[in-house]
Amino acid sequence: MGRKKITIVGAGHVGAHAALWAASKELGDVVLVDIVEGVPQGKALDLMEASPLGGFDAQILGTNDYRDTEGSDIAVITAGLPRKPGMSRSDLVVKNAPIVRNVVDELIRYSPDTFIIIVTNPLDAMAYVAKSVSGFDRKRIMGMAGVLDSARLRAFVAMELDVSVEDVTAFVLGSHGDDMVPIPRYTTVAGVPLAELLPKERIDAIVERTRKGGGEIVSLLKTGSAYFAPSASVIEMVESILKDKKRILPCSVYLEGEYGLNGLFMGVPVKLGAKGVEEIIEFKLSDEEKDALNRCAESVNGLIGAINL
Ligand code: APR
């Protein structure tokens, strides 16, 4: 069996680092696509030249031509504009929707059987655009947000308690944005619930920092947004699918009644394996958590309404 083919559209900060993570984990060959001539080619060549040092075997091709993406097993879409300081995720919707529409059109022409993971923000709305354009089954199309938000929460908990990040599990649901729904009840350190380890004020502060995690990086960087953790997060999803790991990860998926929501993408726990979104897992939520999830749904529906499909 040959190597898997991973296409990454958008060779910017997130896309290029996703290519690095994917190649260095030897998940498959990587095709890096961008609209700007030379950039994907240059970054792909630089990565090929890094491969003897990183000790990984992967072909990394940079291109502006979707014909090179033919037969992709999985495609990650990072193409679009990142958030600038002072810009909300909703400001992005009008700019990024036509880009995502065009990219999906091109991708599925050459890879009708591919899985698609959306990273472009605001991703719950962009995933909706991708599903509408492709007509794909909901198993094959998803957005990356929960893995990143959960990783941020895990990192903050590990920093606070001075323990290994590996022993911290966390779940963040809902939309990617200020009204995301971190669930401290399901956040544990080596199986011990966080509430037994930290006072409520510290948990609240960590949850708040997670909620504003993207904005904290944007205000530090000043030009552009986070990319190390976002790229690692999307590749965790790619790995779970390509290796059929069946990991339970929070991902943005199209809901058809789960959690009482219908007809929109929202971050919930799912099982990711060789068939894509193999299962949507319905946790028991408190009334307060359900209300928070419903508020996310309202804001995502608001964004979708702003897009002219
Ligand atoms: N087709 C292909 N590539 C495109 C297109 C298009 N139609 N339009 C823009 N691009 C490319 C840009 O040329 C750029 O190289 O997308 C890339 C985006 O990269 P960056 O500007 O570095 O943005 P990045 O930080 O990678 O973020 C990308 O991911 O996390 C989200 O909010 C973030 O939506 C943003 C996306």
Short mmCIF file of C-alpha atoms and ligand atoms in Angstrom, two decimals:
data_model
loop_
_atom_site.label_atom_id
_atom_site.label_comp_id
_atom_site.label_asym_id
_atom_site.label_seq_id
_atom_site.Cartn_x
_atom_site.Cartn_y
_atom_site.Cartn_z
CA MET A 1 0.00 0.00 0.00
CA GLY A 2 1.34 3.40 -0.94
CA ARG A 3 1.46 6.39 1.30
CA LYS A 4 -1.61 8.42 2.14
CA LYS A 5 -2.05 11.73 0.36
CA ILE A 6 -2.67 14.77 2.53
CA THR A 7 -3.56 18.06 0.85
CA ILE A 8 -3.23 21.27 2.80
CA VAL A 9 -4.75 24.36 1.20
CA GLY A 10 -3.29 27.65 2.39
CA ALA A 11 0.50 27.63 2.78
CA GLY A 12 0.50 30.35 5.42
CA HIS A 13 1.39 30.01 9.07
CA VAL A 14 -1.12 27.30 9.97
CA GLY A 15 -0.86 25.41 6.66
CA ALA A 16 2.93 25.28 6.55
CA HIS A 17 3.18 24.12 10.16
CA ALA A 18 0.47 21.52 9.55
CA ALA A 19 2.61 20.26 6.65
CA LEU A 20 5.60 20.03 9.00
CA TRP A 21 3.66 18.11 11.68
CA ALA A 22 2.12 15.74 9.10
CA ALA A 23 5.42 15.02 7.36
CA SER A 24 7.44 14.67 10.55
CA LYS A 25 4.90 12.16 11.88
CA GLU A 26 5.15 10.33 8.53
CA LEU A 27 1.38 10.37 8.08
CA GLY A 28 1.74 10.48 4.30
CA ASP A 29 2.85 12.61 1.37
CA VAL A 30 1.84 16.24 1.57
CA VAL A 31 0.60 18.60 -1.14
CA LEU A 32 0.68 22.23 -0.10
CA VAL A 33 -1.55 24.52 -2.18
CA ASP A 34 -1.76 28.29 -2.16
CA ILE A 35 -3.04 31.02 -4.42
CA VAL A 36 0.26 32.93 -4.23
CA GLU A 37 2.82 31.70 -6.74
CA GLY A 38 6.11 30.49 -5.30
CA VAL A 39 5.11 30.42 -1.65
CA PRO A 40 3.86 26.81 -1.46
CA GLN A 41 6.71 25.69 -3.72
CA GLY A 42 9.30 27.45 -1.54
CA LYS A 43 7.91 26.15 1.74
CA ALA A 44 7.55 22.61 0.39
CA LEU A 45 11.15 22.63 -0.82
CA ASP A 46 12.36 23.98 2.52
CA LEU A 47 10.48 21.15 4.25
CA MET A 48 11.95 18.53 1.91
CA GLU A 49 15.38 19.88 2.81
CA ALA A 50 14.49 19.55 6.51
CA SER A 51 13.47 15.90 6.10
CA PRO A 52 16.99 14.39 6.36
CA LEU A 53 17.47 16.32 9.61
CA GLY A 54 14.04 15.51 11.02
CA GLY A 55 14.51 11.93 9.83
CA PHE A 56 11.21 11.60 8.03
CA ASP A 57 10.30 10.16 4.65
CA ALA A 58 7.54 12.09 2.94
CA GLN A 59 7.18 13.78 -0.41
CA ILE A 60 6.16 17.39 0.07
CA LEU A 61 4.96 19.18 -3.03
CA GLY A 62 4.10 22.86 -3.29
CA THR A 63 1.71 23.96 -6.02
CA ASN A 64 -0.86 26.45 -7.28
CA ASP A 65 -2.60 23.80 -9.37
CA TYR A 66 -5.37 21.62 -7.92
CA ARG A 67 -4.58 18.88 -10.44
CA ASP A 68 -1.67 18.01 -8.15
CA THR A 69 -4.14 17.27 -5.35
CA GLU A 70 -5.83 14.49 -7.32
CA GLY A 71 -6.79 11.45 -5.24
CA SER A 72 -6.19 13.04 -1.84
CA ASP A 73 -7.24 10.95 1.14
CA ILE A 74 -7.71 13.97 3.31
CA ALA A 75 -7.69 17.74 2.77
CA VAL A 76 -7.14 20.46 5.35
CA ILE A 77 -8.36 23.94 4.48
CA THR A 78 -6.51 26.85 6.08
CA ALA A 79 -6.88 29.24 3.14
CA GLY A 80 -8.22 32.64 4.00
CA LEU A 81 -7.50 35.69 6.03
CA PRO A 82 -6.43 35.35 9.65
CA ARG A 83 -7.90 37.51 12.39
CA LYS A 84 -6.22 40.88 12.91
CA PRO A 85 -6.19 42.69 16.27
CA GLY A 86 -9.60 44.21 16.94
CA MET A 87 -11.25 42.00 14.34
CA SER A 88 -13.88 39.55 15.54
CA ARG A 89 -14.40 36.08 14.08
CA SER A 90 -17.66 37.36 12.66
CA ASP A 91 -15.84 40.10 10.71
CA LEU A 92 -14.06 37.33 8.86
CA VAL A 93 -17.13 35.55 7.63
CA VAL A 94 -17.80 37.72 4.60
CA LYS A 95 -14.16 37.61 3.49
CA ASN A 96 -13.50 33.91 3.99
CA ALA A 97 -16.78 32.35 2.78
CA PRO A 98 -16.07 32.89 -0.94
CA ILE A 99 -12.52 31.60 -0.52
CA VAL A 100 -13.68 28.39 1.17
CA ARG A 101 -16.42 27.91 -1.42
CA ASN A 102 -13.90 28.13 -4.25
CA VAL A 103 -11.33 25.88 -2.55
CA VAL A 104 -13.88 23.14 -1.82
CA ASP A 105 -15.13 23.26 -5.41
CA GLU A 106 -11.61 22.73 -6.73
CA LEU A 107 -10.72 20.06 -4.19
CA ILE A 108 -13.70 17.81 -4.74
CA ARG A 109 -13.30 17.99 -8.51
CA TYR A 110 -10.02 16.06 -8.16
CA SER A 111 -10.70 14.15 -4.93
CA PRO A 112 -14.38 13.23 -4.76
CA ASP A 113 -13.74 10.76 -1.94
CA THR A 114 -11.63 12.94 0.31
CA PHE A 115 -12.22 13.87 3.94
CA ILE A 116 -12.23 17.62 4.51
CA ILE A 117 -11.19 19.40 7.69
CA ILE A 118 -11.86 23.12 7.90
CA VAL A 119 -9.51 25.36 9.89
CA THR A 120 -10.37 28.69 8.24
CA ASN A 121 -12.29 30.90 10.64
CA PRO A 122 -15.01 31.38 11.61
CA LEU A 123 -14.85 27.67 11.21
CA ASP A 124 -18.30 26.50 12.29
CA ALA A 125 -19.72 28.74 9.55
CA MET A 126 -16.97 27.85 7.06
CA ALA A 127 -17.64 24.12 7.61
CA TYR A 128 -21.29 24.84 6.80
CA VAL A 129 -20.20 26.50 3.55
CA ALA A 130 -17.99 23.50 2.73
CA LYS A 131 -20.82 21.04 3.36
CA SER A 132 -23.26 23.05 1.25
CA VAL A 133 -20.84 23.34 -1.67
CA SER A 134 -19.72 19.71 -1.60
CA GLY A 135 -22.97 18.01 -0.64
CA PHE A 136 -20.74 15.59 1.31
CA ASP A 137 -22.06 13.27 3.95
CA ARG A 138 -21.43 14.66 7.43
CA LYS A 139 -18.99 11.85 8.18
CA ARG A 140 -16.52 13.37 5.72
CA ILE A 141 -16.56 17.04 6.60
CA MET A 142 -15.60 18.60 9.92
CA GLY A 143 -14.05 21.64 11.54
CA MET A 144 -11.09 21.91 13.88
CA ALA A 145 -11.61 23.95 17.04
CA GLY A 146 -12.34 21.81 20.08
CA VAL A 147 -9.00 20.03 19.92
CA LEU A 148 -7.23 23.40 20.00
CA ASP A 149 -9.41 24.88 22.73
CA SER A 150 -9.00 21.71 24.81
CA ALA A 151 -5.23 21.76 24.27
CA ARG A 152 -5.14 25.32 25.56
CA LEU A 153 -7.14 24.34 28.62
CA ARG A 154 -4.86 21.33 29.20
CA ALA A 155 -1.74 23.48 28.86
CA PHE A 156 -3.05 26.05 31.36
CA VAL A 157 -4.02 23.33 33.88
CA ALA A 158 -0.60 21.68 33.56
CA MET A 159 1.13 25.06 33.99
CA GLU A 160 -0.96 25.82 37.08
CA LEU A 161 -0.39 22.44 38.77
CA ASP A 162 3.14 21.85 37.47
CA VAL A 163 2.25 18.41 36.08
CA SER A 164 2.69 16.74 32.71
CA VAL A 165 0.27 17.88 30.02
CA GLU A 166 -0.04 14.20 29.12
CA ASP A 167 -1.95 13.53 32.33
CA VAL A 168 -4.45 16.33 31.82
CA THR A 169 -7.61 15.66 29.82
CA ALA A 170 -10.12 18.36 28.99
CA PHE A 171 -13.18 18.96 26.91
CA VAL A 172 -14.26 22.20 25.30
CA LEU A 173 -17.49 22.18 23.32
CA GLY A 174 -19.60 24.63 21.38
CA SER A 175 -18.48 27.15 18.82
CA HIS A 176 -14.92 28.38 18.45
CA GLY A 177 -14.98 31.83 19.90
CA ASP A 178 -15.66 33.76 23.04
CA ASP A 179 -18.78 31.75 23.77
CA MET A 180 -17.13 28.34 23.61
CA VAL A 181 -18.22 25.93 26.34
CA PRO A 182 -15.31 24.56 28.40
CA ILE A 183 -16.54 21.74 30.65
CA PRO A 184 -14.43 21.76 33.83
CA ARG A 185 -16.45 18.77 35.13
CA TYR A 186 -14.84 16.64 32.45
CA THR A 187 -11.37 18.07 33.00
CA THR A 188 -9.22 15.68 34.98
CA VAL A 189 -5.61 15.25 36.06
CA ALA A 190 -4.68 11.55 36.02
CA GLY A 191 -8.38 10.82 36.40
CA VAL A 192 -8.93 13.21 39.34
CA PRO A 193 -11.55 15.91 38.61
CA LEU A 194 -10.13 19.43 38.53
CA ALA A 195 -12.54 20.62 41.24
CA GLU A 196 -10.70 18.42 43.74
CA LEU A 197 -7.36 19.98 42.86
CA LEU A 198 -8.00 23.69 42.45
CA PRO A 199 -10.25 26.28 44.09
CA LYS A 200 -13.19 27.52 42.03
CA GLU A 201 -11.62 30.96 41.40
CA ARG A 202 -8.54 29.39 39.81
CA ILE A 203 -10.67 27.08 37.65
CA ASP A 204 -12.80 30.03 36.55
CA ALA A 205 -9.66 32.03 35.70
CA ILE A 206 -8.22 29.14 33.64
CA VAL A 207 -11.53 28.66 31.83
CA GLU A 208 -11.68 32.38 31.06
CA ARG A 209 -8.10 32.35 29.74
CA THR A 210 -9.02 29.39 27.51
CA ARG A 211 -12.06 31.24 26.20
CA LYS A 212 -9.88 34.21 25.26
CA GLY A 213 -6.94 31.99 24.19
CA GLY A 214 -7.01 32.97 20.52
CA GLY A 215 -7.33 36.66 21.34
CA GLU A 216 -4.43 36.53 23.82
CA ILE A 217 -2.10 35.33 21.06
CA VAL A 218 -3.48 37.82 18.51
CA SER A 219 -2.82 40.72 20.86
CA LEU A 220 0.74 39.54 21.49
CA LEU A 221 1.62 38.84 17.87
CA LYS A 222 -0.08 42.00 16.58
CA THR A 223 0.08 40.77 12.99
CA GLY A 224 -1.67 37.44 12.51
CA SER A 225 -2.97 34.76 14.84
CA ALA A 226 -1.86 31.53 16.52
CA TYR A 227 -0.41 28.75 14.41
CA PHE A 228 1.68 26.23 16.36
CA ALA A 229 -1.20 24.83 18.43
CA PRO A 230 -3.81 25.17 15.64
CA SER A 231 -1.63 23.24 13.17
CA ALA A 232 -0.83 20.53 15.74
CA SER A 233 -4.54 20.24 16.53
CA VAL A 234 -5.65 19.66 12.97
CA ILE A 235 -2.93 17.06 12.46
CA GLU A 236 -4.14 15.21 15.55
CA MET A 237 -7.48 14.86 13.76
CA VAL A 238 -5.78 13.83 10.49
CA GLU A 239 -3.77 11.19 12.37
CA SER A 240 -6.83 9.73 14.07
CA ILE A 241 -8.56 9.32 10.69
CA LEU A 242 -5.62 8.08 8.63
CA LYS A 243 -4.48 5.61 11.30
CA ASP A 244 -8.05 4.63 12.21
CA LYS A 245 -7.26 5.41 15.84
CA LYS A 246 -10.90 6.06 16.76
CA ARG A 247 -9.91 8.79 19.17
CA ILE A 248 -12.64 10.70 20.96
CA LEU A 249 -11.97 14.33 20.10
CA PRO A 250 -14.09 17.46 20.23
CA CYS A 251 -14.70 18.47 16.61
CA SER A 252 -17.13 20.72 14.81
CA VAL A 253 -19.64 18.47 13.05
CA TYR A 254 -23.00 18.84 11.38
CA LEU A 255 -25.68 18.11 13.96
CA GLU A 256 -28.93 16.41 13.11
CA GLY A 257 -30.73 16.44 16.42
CA GLU A 258 -27.80 15.59 18.72
CA TYR A 259 -27.70 17.81 21.79
CA GLY A 260 -31.10 19.11 20.65
CA LEU A 261 -29.51 20.98 17.74
CA ASN A 262 -30.23 20.66 14.05
CA GLY A 263 -28.76 21.85 10.75
CA LEU A 264 -25.55 23.54 11.90
CA PHE A 265 -21.93 22.75 12.72
CA MET A 266 -21.00 22.79 16.38
CA GLY A 267 -18.16 21.40 18.49
CA VAL A 268 -19.12 18.13 20.20
CA PRO A 269 -17.22 14.95 21.10
CA VAL A 270 -16.87 12.59 18.16
CA LYS A 271 -15.10 9.36 17.33
CA LEU A 272 -12.64 9.88 14.47
CA GLY A 273 -11.53 6.84 12.50
CA ALA A 274 -11.06 5.50 8.98
CA LYS A 275 -14.69 6.29 8.16
CA GLY A 276 -14.27 9.88 9.36
CA VAL A 277 -16.81 11.02 11.93
CA GLU A 278 -17.82 7.52 13.01
CA GLU A 279 -19.95 8.51 15.95
CA ILE A 280 -21.23 11.60 17.71
CA ILE A 281 -21.01 11.09 21.45
CA GLU A 282 -23.73 12.63 23.57
CA PHE A 283 -22.46 13.53 27.01
CA LYS A 284 -24.94 14.34 29.73
CA LEU A 285 -24.88 18.12 30.12
CA SER A 286 -26.16 20.23 32.98
CA ASP A 287 -28.92 22.76 32.25
CA GLU A 288 -26.35 25.54 32.46
CA GLU A 289 -24.08 23.79 29.94
CA LYS A 290 -27.04 23.16 27.64
CA ASP A 291 -27.96 26.85 27.78
CA ALA A 292 -24.37 27.78 26.91
CA LEU A 293 -24.43 25.38 23.94
CA ASN A 294 -27.73 26.87 22.76
CA ARG A 295 -26.23 30.36 22.92
CA CYS A 296 -23.37 29.13 20.68
CA ALA A 297 -25.92 27.73 18.25
CA GLU A 298 -27.60 31.12 18.04
CA SER A 299 -24.35 32.88 17.26
CA VAL A 300 -23.33 30.28 14.64
CA ASN A 301 -26.77 30.55 13.02
CA GLY A 302 -26.31 34.32 12.98
CA LEU A 303 -23.05 33.94 11.07
CA ILE A 304 -24.53 31.46 8.61
CA GLY A 305 -27.32 33.95 7.99
CA ALA A 306 -24.73 36.54 6.97
CA ILE A 307 -23.35 34.31 4.22
CA ASN A 308 -24.88 34.48 0.81
CA LEU A 309 -24.74 30.89 -0.35
N1 APR B 1 -6.72 29.70 -2.24
C1 APR B 1 -5.62 29.21 -1.67
N2 APR B 1 -4.94 29.86 -0.71
C2 APR B 1 -5.42 31.06 -0.33
C3 APR B 1 -6.58 31.63 -0.89
C4 APR B 1 -7.25 30.89 -1.90
N3 APR B 1 -8.36 31.33 -2.49
N4 APR B 1 -6.78 32.83 -0.30
C5 APR B 1 -5.82 33.00 0.59
N5 APR B 1 -4.97 31.93 0.58
C6 APR B 1 -3.76 31.69 1.37
C7 APR B 1 -2.92 32.94 1.57
O1 APR B 1 -2.14 33.21 0.41
C8 APR B 1 -2.06 32.52 2.77
O2 APR B 1 -0.85 31.91 2.37
O3 APR B 1 -4.11 31.30 2.69
C9 APR B 1 -2.94 31.49 3.49
C10 APR B 1 -3.38 31.93 4.86
O4 APR B 1 -2.23 32.00 5.64
P1 APR B 1 -1.98 33.11 6.76
O5 APR B 1 -2.35 34.43 6.25
O6 APR B 1 -0.61 32.90 7.30
O7 APR B 1 -3.07 32.73 7.88
P2 APR B 1 -2.95 31.60 9.00
O8 APR B 1 -2.39 32.19 10.24
O9 APR B 1 -2.32 30.40 8.43
O10 APR B 1 -4.49 31.30 9.29
C11 APR B 1 -5.29 30.69 8.31
O11 APR B 1 -6.63 29.52 9.89
O12 APR B 1 -6.72 29.59 12.20
C12 APR B 1 -7.29 30.04 11.01
O13 APR B 1 -8.24 32.18 11.59
C13 APR B 1 -7.23 31.53 10.87
O14 APR B 1 -8.73 31.69 9.02
C14 APR B 1 -7.37 31.69 9.38
C15 APR B 1 -6.68 30.46 8.84
#
